Amino acid sequence: MKKSILRLFVVVIIFSLAMISCGKNDEPGSKLSSEYDTGYSGNITVDKNGNYHAVYMRSIKNNYPDIQEKLMYVKKEGDNWQITELLNTSSTVRTPMILNDSNNHLHVVFKEGKAIKYATNQSGSWVFENTGYNSDTSVIFKINSAGKINIITSYENDLNFITNESGSWIKNKITDYSFTDKCGMVIDKNNKIHIAYEGYSISDTNYRLYYATNRTGSWVLSKIHDNEPNYNGIIMEVDSNDLLHILWVDDNDSFRLKYTTGLKIDGSGSWITEVVSTVSLNIVGQPYNLDLKLDSTNKPHIITTSHPKFIHIYKNGASWEEETVDTTSTSGIQYISFVINSNDDMKSIYQEYISKNSNLRFGFKSLVGSWQTDYIEK
């Protein structure tokens, strides 16, 4: 049986015209009006000049059933942050993601209601487009070597590939046997797509960890692991040796964090899975508390939460080591995203939720040193 759509996060969607407001700036670190929560669905990237860019969502508190949400953009140059409101809408804003291309132009994909929207500053100012397609889940995207956008998402249990490679937005269904809120995706050096997702088949209706690729020209699907990945997130990366890396949480093994690698982009090798932590991590019900990046030596770095801690886990030889980034004694830390720059410095944004108030925080660590944290918006 296909899983009920009720398993998704419940989102109230009210369709209305959106008002776009560009260039409205706030003072970083300043106190927001008490009517706002901030720091939802944060996502961060780093450009060629070492500057950091992030998108996230603000929401008016206690306004149900009316919705007023804002898509925010924040840029860090040196020690200075600049916060800009990109979108003010009476619909929901969900799962924004930001990347920069080879020309240092920024690209953002997000959902307004169920509609998949795209924004870019290629022209010098932010321009918005509606892709014309919908999503029930998170929206993941990558930029290929030609600067074109490749999106993976699910809608009505179809796993879809959406791209503007032809100049207009086109959708291609990969499979109708999927249910994944946050799948993993990479584009390899040959512009081929690799996806890790939660799926099943006609002959096997149990949900398992699956792999899809268009390496041969058409989509080919295969099973990675017999166990079911948790819907909170599957993360995928590819290293400089063309090896694929997958981070996921195992629903069938006490929600343990699993790390799978061994297959290369050309199909050679085989998948090998190991347990990252023997302790069940406190991520169930905590959205998007998981991220994976590789450093310049292809060593994996993981950030996640184990309440009340926000932790960094990394490979040290054959073993996994852990260190604390931040901690809170109350509701917790969620919506984590991080990047590693060319010097192997790590930067993260995340939401701190304390006493019914949410704050946007920034964590950073140099190659040699300990984690430091600060507020971006509170």
Short mmCIF file of C-alpha atoms in Angstrom, two decimals:
data_model
loop_
_atom_site.label_atom_id
_atom_site.label_comp_id
_atom_site.label_asym_id
_atom_site.label_seq_id
_atom_site.Cartn_x
_atom_site.Cartn_y
_atom_site.Cartn_z
CA MET A 1 0.00 0.00 0.00
CA LYS A 2 1.14 3.50 -0.72
CA LYS A 3 1.67 5.59 2.35
CA SER A 4 -1.04 8.06 3.22
CA ILE A 5 -0.41 11.65 2.30
CA LEU A 6 -1.10 12.39 5.97
CA ARG A 7 2.46 11.33 6.67
CA LEU A 8 3.67 14.54 5.11
CA PHE A 9 3.98 17.62 7.25
CA VAL A 10 0.54 19.21 7.42
CA VAL A 11 0.57 22.41 5.44
CA VAL A 12 -2.35 24.79 5.16
CA ILE A 13 -2.37 26.20 1.65
CA ILE A 14 -4.27 29.34 0.82
CA PHE A 15 -3.86 30.47 -2.77
CA SER A 16 -3.56 34.19 -3.37
CA LEU A 17 -1.52 36.68 -5.31
CA ALA A 18 1.99 37.08 -3.96
CA MET A 19 3.58 40.46 -3.45
CA ILE A 20 7.28 40.62 -4.27
CA SER A 21 9.37 43.10 -2.35
CA CYS A 22 13.06 43.41 -3.17
CA GLY A 23 15.70 45.46 -1.46
CA LYS A 24 14.04 45.78 1.94
CA ASN A 25 16.85 45.32 4.44
CA ASP A 26 16.94 44.54 8.16
CA GLU A 27 19.75 45.01 10.63
CA PRO A 28 21.40 41.60 11.25
CA GLY A 29 21.19 40.36 14.81
CA SER A 30 18.47 42.86 15.67
CA LYS A 31 15.36 41.80 17.56
CA LEU A 32 12.38 41.08 15.33
CA SER A 33 8.90 42.16 16.20
CA SER A 34 7.44 39.61 18.63
CA GLU A 35 4.80 38.70 16.04
CA TYR A 36 7.39 36.86 13.91
CA ASP A 37 9.08 33.48 14.06
CA THR A 38 12.23 33.19 11.96
CA GLY A 39 14.84 30.73 10.74
CA TYR A 40 12.53 28.14 9.20
CA SER A 41 13.89 25.97 6.35
CA GLY A 42 17.27 27.72 6.20
CA ASN A 43 19.68 26.78 3.41
CA ILE A 44 23.21 28.11 2.86
CA THR A 45 25.78 28.21 0.04
CA VAL A 46 29.23 29.74 -0.50
CA ASP A 47 30.37 31.54 -3.67
CA LYS A 48 33.75 31.59 -5.42
CA ASN A 49 34.83 34.65 -3.44
CA GLY A 50 34.16 32.95 -0.12
CA ASN A 51 31.00 34.94 0.62
CA TYR A 52 28.06 33.15 2.22
CA HIS A 53 24.47 33.36 1.01
CA ALA A 54 21.38 31.86 2.64
CA VAL A 55 17.62 31.77 2.29
CA TYR A 56 15.08 31.07 5.00
CA MET A 57 11.47 31.74 5.98
CA ARG A 58 9.79 34.09 8.45
CA SER A 59 6.24 33.53 9.63
CA ILE A 60 3.72 35.57 11.62
CA LYS A 61 2.90 33.81 14.89
CA ASN A 62 -0.53 32.67 15.99
CA ASN A 63 -2.22 33.86 12.82
CA TYR A 64 -4.10 30.68 11.89
CA PRO A 65 -6.03 30.27 9.62
CA ASP A 66 -4.59 33.35 7.92
CA ILE A 67 -1.03 32.97 6.65
CA GLN A 68 1.61 35.64 6.20
CA GLU A 69 5.08 34.35 5.36
CA LYS A 70 8.25 35.86 3.98
CA LEU A 71 11.10 34.42 1.95
CA MET A 72 14.29 36.04 3.24
CA TYR A 73 17.81 36.26 1.78
CA VAL A 74 20.91 36.93 3.85
CA LYS A 75 24.43 37.59 2.57
CA LYS A 76 27.67 37.59 4.55
CA GLU A 77 30.70 39.52 3.29
CA GLY A 78 33.54 39.52 5.76
CA ASP A 79 32.01 40.18 9.18
CA ASN A 80 28.86 41.84 7.87
CA TRP A 81 25.42 40.34 7.23
CA GLN A 82 22.81 41.92 4.97
CA ILE A 83 19.23 40.66 5.20
CA THR A 84 16.75 41.23 2.36
CA GLU A 85 13.09 40.33 2.03
CA LEU A 86 12.58 38.56 -1.31
CA LEU A 87 8.92 37.59 -1.09
CA ASN A 88 5.95 38.51 1.10
CA THR A 89 2.99 36.20 0.54
CA SER A 90 -0.30 35.13 2.08
CA SER A 91 0.46 31.57 1.00
CA THR A 92 2.97 29.18 2.58
CA VAL A 93 6.70 29.31 1.76
CA ARG A 94 8.42 25.94 2.05
CA THR A 95 11.80 24.26 1.50
CA PRO A 96 13.80 27.13 -0.05
CA MET A 97 17.20 26.08 -1.40
CA ILE A 98 19.99 28.34 -2.72
CA LEU A 99 22.99 27.61 -4.97
CA ASN A 100 25.47 29.72 -6.92
CA ASP A 101 26.63 28.94 -10.46
CA SER A 102 30.07 29.15 -12.08
CA ASN A 103 29.51 32.88 -12.71
CA ASN A 104 28.62 33.52 -9.06
CA HIS A 105 24.96 34.15 -9.89
CA LEU A 106 22.49 32.94 -7.28
CA HIS A 107 19.58 30.59 -7.89
CA VAL A 108 16.74 29.80 -5.47
CA VAL A 109 14.05 27.13 -5.75
CA PHE A 110 11.18 27.02 -3.25
CA LYS A 111 7.49 26.21 -2.88
CA GLU A 112 4.73 28.78 -2.58
CA GLY A 113 1.77 26.67 -1.56
CA LYS A 114 2.33 23.57 -3.69
CA ALA A 115 3.66 25.54 -6.67
CA ILE A 116 7.39 25.18 -7.41
CA LYS A 117 8.90 28.64 -7.88
CA TYR A 118 12.34 29.71 -9.11
CA ALA A 119 14.26 32.96 -8.53
CA THR A 120 17.64 34.21 -9.74
CA ASN A 121 19.72 37.40 -9.63
CA GLN A 122 21.46 36.74 -12.97
CA SER A 123 20.18 40.04 -14.37
CA GLY A 124 21.45 42.02 -11.38
CA SER A 125 18.14 41.99 -9.52
CA TRP A 126 15.94 39.17 -8.31
CA VAL A 127 13.56 37.77 -10.94
CA PHE A 128 10.88 35.16 -10.10
CA GLU A 129 9.36 32.41 -12.26
CA ASN A 130 6.65 29.82 -11.74
CA THR A 131 7.81 26.46 -13.12
CA GLY A 132 4.21 25.43 -13.69
CA TYR A 133 4.58 22.27 -11.62
CA ASN A 134 3.58 21.26 -8.10
CA SER A 135 5.17 19.35 -5.24
CA ASP A 136 3.84 17.52 -2.18
CA THR A 137 7.29 17.33 -0.60
CA SER A 138 10.64 19.06 -0.41
CA VAL A 139 12.25 20.43 -3.55
CA ILE A 140 15.89 19.58 -4.23
CA PHE A 141 17.85 21.14 -7.09
CA LYS A 142 21.31 21.26 -8.62
CA ILE A 143 22.90 23.36 -11.39
CA ASN A 144 24.59 21.58 -14.30
CA SER A 145 27.73 22.73 -16.13
CA ALA A 146 25.62 24.72 -18.62
CA GLY A 147 24.02 26.68 -15.78
CA LYS A 148 20.65 24.95 -16.16
CA ILE A 149 18.42 24.03 -13.23
CA ASN A 150 17.63 20.39 -12.42
CA ILE A 151 14.92 19.76 -9.80
CA ILE A 152 13.87 16.55 -8.07
CA THR A 153 10.61 16.35 -6.12
CA SER A 154 7.56 14.16 -5.51
CA TYR A 155 3.96 14.90 -6.36
CA GLU A 156 1.08 12.47 -5.77
CA ASN A 157 3.68 9.72 -5.20
CA ASP A 158 5.42 10.36 -8.54
CA LEU A 159 9.14 11.07 -8.35
CA ASN A 160 9.67 13.85 -10.90
CA PHE A 161 12.63 15.43 -12.67
CA ILE A 162 12.00 19.07 -13.68
CA THR A 163 14.44 21.14 -15.73
CA ASN A 164 14.74 24.33 -17.81
CA GLU A 165 17.48 22.90 -20.04
CA SER A 166 15.40 23.46 -23.20
CA GLY A 167 14.63 27.06 -22.26
CA SER A 168 11.24 26.25 -20.74
CA TRP A 169 10.30 24.12 -17.75
CA ILE A 170 9.77 20.44 -18.60
CA LYS A 171 8.76 17.59 -16.27
CA ASN A 172 9.79 13.96 -16.65
CA LYS A 173 8.38 11.25 -14.36
CA ILE A 174 11.11 8.96 -13.02
CA THR A 175 8.82 6.53 -11.21
CA ASP A 176 5.35 6.43 -9.66
CA TYR A 177 6.59 4.11 -6.91
CA SER A 178 8.07 6.65 -4.54
CA PHE A 179 7.29 8.43 -1.34
CA THR A 180 10.09 10.66 -0.19
CA ASP A 181 10.01 14.00 1.53
CA LYS A 182 13.65 14.84 1.04
CA CYS A 183 15.61 12.77 -1.43
CA GLY A 184 19.33 13.03 -2.18
CA MET A 185 20.59 14.21 -5.56
CA VAL A 186 23.89 14.96 -7.30
CA ILE A 187 24.94 15.88 -10.84
CA ASP A 188 28.20 14.22 -11.91
CA LYS A 189 30.98 15.60 -14.13
CA ASN A 190 29.14 14.26 -17.20
CA ASN A 191 25.93 16.11 -16.25
CA LYS A 192 24.19 12.84 -15.36
CA ILE A 193 21.77 12.69 -12.44
CA HIS A 194 22.03 10.38 -9.42
CA ILE A 195 19.22 10.17 -6.84
CA ALA A 196 18.71 8.33 -3.56
CA TYR A 197 15.06 8.12 -2.49
CA GLU A 198 12.45 6.16 -0.54
CA GLY A 199 10.63 3.84 -2.93
CA TYR A 200 9.01 0.50 -3.62
CA SER A 201 8.12 -1.68 -6.61
CA ILE A 202 5.13 -3.58 -8.03
CA SER A 203 6.46 -6.85 -6.64
CA ASP A 204 7.61 -5.39 -3.31
CA THR A 205 5.30 -2.88 -1.64
CA ASN A 206 7.59 -2.35 1.36
CA TYR A 207 9.42 0.96 1.34
CA ARG A 208 13.18 0.71 0.93
CA LEU A 209 16.18 2.89 0.03
CA TYR A 210 16.40 3.15 -3.77
CA TYR A 211 18.78 4.61 -6.35
CA ALA A 212 17.90 6.19 -9.70
CA THR A 213 20.21 7.45 -12.44
CA ASN A 214 19.96 8.53 -16.09
CA ARG A 215 23.60 7.60 -16.69
CA THR A 216 22.69 5.41 -19.69
CA GLY A 217 20.30 7.96 -21.19
CA SER A 218 17.12 6.66 -19.60
CA TRP A 219 16.17 6.32 -15.95
CA VAL A 220 17.34 3.10 -14.30
CA LEU A 221 16.16 2.20 -10.79
CA SER A 222 17.75 -0.19 -8.30
CA LYS A 223 17.49 -1.04 -4.63
CA ILE A 224 20.28 0.14 -2.32
CA HIS A 225 19.13 -1.28 1.02
CA ASP A 226 16.24 -3.47 2.28
CA ASN A 227 15.44 -1.14 5.15
CA GLU A 228 13.20 1.90 5.01
CA PRO A 229 14.76 5.38 5.20
CA ASN A 230 13.14 7.94 7.45
CA TYR A 231 11.23 10.63 5.58
CA ASN A 232 13.08 13.43 7.41
CA GLY A 233 15.92 13.27 4.95
CA ILE A 234 18.23 11.43 2.58
CA ILE A 235 21.40 13.31 1.64
CA MET A 236 23.69 12.47 -1.31
CA GLU A 237 27.13 13.73 -2.35
CA VAL A 238 29.72 12.77 -4.99
CA ASP A 239 33.46 13.06 -4.37
CA SER A 240 36.45 13.93 -6.58
CA ASN A 241 37.03 10.21 -7.25
CA ASP A 242 33.48 9.83 -8.64
CA LEU A 243 32.32 7.90 -5.57
CA LEU A 244 28.74 8.39 -4.38
CA HIS A 245 27.97 8.98 -0.68
CA ILE A 246 24.52 8.69 0.96
CA LEU A 247 23.48 9.66 4.48
CA TRP A 248 20.12 8.44 5.78
CA VAL A 249 18.19 7.47 8.90
CA ASP A 250 17.01 3.86 9.17
CA ASP A 251 13.37 3.56 10.24
CA ASN A 252 13.76 -0.21 10.71
CA ASP A 253 16.82 0.01 12.97
CA SER A 254 15.80 2.30 15.84
CA PHE A 255 16.29 5.43 13.70
CA ARG A 256 20.07 4.95 13.58
CA LEU A 257 22.09 7.16 11.29
CA LYS A 258 23.46 5.17 8.30
CA TYR A 259 26.18 5.98 5.79
CA THR A 260 26.24 4.22 2.41
CA THR A 261 28.96 4.44 -0.24
CA GLY A 262 30.97 2.23 -2.61
CA LEU A 263 29.23 2.81 -5.96
CA LYS A 264 30.82 5.08 -8.57
CA ILE A 265 29.02 7.26 -11.09
CA ASP A 266 29.85 4.81 -13.91
CA GLY A 267 28.09 1.98 -12.05
CA SER A 268 31.23 0.20 -10.92
CA GLY A 269 31.61 -0.94 -7.32
CA SER A 270 28.84 -1.90 -4.91
CA TRP A 271 26.96 -0.30 -2.05
CA ILE A 272 28.31 -0.77 1.48
CA THR A 273 26.39 0.54 4.51
CA GLU A 274 27.72 1.27 7.99
CA VAL A 275 26.21 2.65 11.18
CA VAL A 276 27.39 6.18 11.93
CA SER A 277 26.03 6.23 15.45
CA THR A 278 24.82 3.37 17.60
CA VAL A 279 22.64 5.83 19.51
CA SER A 280 19.18 6.61 18.16
CA LEU A 281 19.33 10.26 17.13
CA ASN A 282 16.56 12.61 18.16
CA ILE A 283 15.44 13.64 14.69
CA VAL A 284 12.05 12.00 14.36
CA GLY A 285 9.46 14.76 14.12
CA GLN A 286 12.25 17.33 13.81
CA PRO A 287 12.28 18.45 10.15
CA TYR A 288 15.49 18.67 8.17
CA ASN A 289 17.92 18.06 11.01
CA LEU A 290 20.45 16.36 8.80
CA ASP A 291 23.11 17.42 6.32
CA LEU A 292 26.24 15.93 4.73
CA LYS A 293 29.21 17.55 3.01
CA LEU A 294 32.65 16.33 1.87
CA ASP A 295 35.87 18.24 2.51
CA SER A 296 38.81 18.64 0.11
CA THR A 297 40.15 15.20 1.06
CA ASN A 298 36.72 13.58 0.43
CA LYS A 299 36.21 13.03 4.16
CA PRO A 300 32.50 13.11 5.11
CA HIS A 301 31.17 15.63 7.62
CA ILE A 302 27.68 15.33 9.09
CA ILE A 303 25.64 17.78 11.12
CA THR A 304 22.54 16.66 12.95
CA THR A 305 20.80 16.93 16.31
CA SER A 306 20.74 14.71 19.35
CA HIS A 307 18.59 16.68 21.77
CA PRO A 308 19.54 19.01 23.35
CA LYS A 309 22.72 19.14 21.23
CA PHE A 310 23.51 20.21 17.69
CA ILE A 311 26.44 17.96 16.72
CA HIS A 312 29.14 17.61 14.07
CA ILE A 313 30.14 14.03 13.20
CA TYR A 314 33.16 13.30 11.02
CA LYS A 315 35.24 10.34 9.86
CA ASN A 316 38.59 9.85 11.60
CA GLY A 317 40.25 6.88 9.98
CA ALA A 318 37.83 3.98 10.32
CA SER A 319 35.87 5.50 13.20
CA TRP A 320 33.34 8.30 13.57
CA GLU A 321 34.05 11.20 15.93
CA GLU A 322 31.55 13.64 17.39
CA GLU A 323 31.72 17.22 18.69
CA THR A 324 29.08 19.66 19.89
CA VAL A 325 28.31 22.75 17.83
CA ASP A 326 25.59 24.23 20.03
CA THR A 327 23.17 23.18 22.75
CA THR A 328 19.83 24.32 24.11
CA SER A 329 17.98 23.28 27.23
CA THR A 330 14.50 23.83 25.86
CA SER A 331 12.64 23.01 22.66
CA GLY A 332 15.58 22.42 20.40
CA ILE A 333 17.50 23.07 17.21
CA GLN A 334 16.21 22.31 13.73
CA TYR A 335 16.32 23.30 10.03
CA ILE A 336 20.06 22.73 9.72
CA SER A 337 22.13 23.49 6.61
CA PHE A 338 25.90 23.82 6.20
CA VAL A 339 28.70 24.23 3.66
CA ILE A 340 32.44 23.61 3.55
CA ASN A 341 34.52 26.19 1.68
CA SER A 342 37.73 25.71 -0.33
CA ASN A 343 39.80 26.05 2.87
CA ASP A 344 37.72 23.34 4.59
CA ASP A 345 36.14 25.91 6.91
CA MET A 346 32.60 24.93 7.91
CA LYS A 347 29.65 27.31 8.13
CA SER A 348 26.13 26.42 9.23
CA ILE A 349 22.77 28.12 9.69
CA TYR A 350 20.02 26.68 11.86
CA GLN A 351 16.91 27.56 13.80
CA GLU A 352 17.00 27.75 17.58
CA TYR A 353 13.55 27.35 19.13
CA ILE A 354 13.28 28.55 22.73
CA SER A 355 10.17 29.26 24.80
CA LYS A 356 7.86 29.64 21.79
CA ASN A 357 10.33 31.98 20.05
CA SER A 358 12.59 31.04 17.14
CA ASN A 359 15.96 32.55 16.20
CA LEU A 360 18.25 32.19 13.18
CA ARG A 361 21.77 31.26 14.25
CA PHE A 362 25.13 30.86 12.53
CA GLY A 363 27.76 28.29 13.44
CA PHE A 364 31.30 28.38 12.07
CA LYS A 365 34.53 26.46 12.46
CA SER A 366 37.93 26.92 10.83
CA LEU A 367 39.97 23.92 9.71
CA VAL A 368 41.85 24.15 12.99
CA GLY A 369 39.75 25.37 15.90
CA SER A 370 36.48 24.90 17.71
CA TRP A 371 32.92 25.77 16.78
CA GLN A 372 31.68 29.28 17.44
CA THR A 373 28.07 30.49 17.20
CA ASP A 374 26.29 33.79 16.81
CA TYR A 375 22.85 35.20 15.98
CA ILE A 376 21.87 36.30 12.50
CA GLU A 377 18.32 37.18 13.46
CA LYS A 378 16.47 36.83 16.76
#
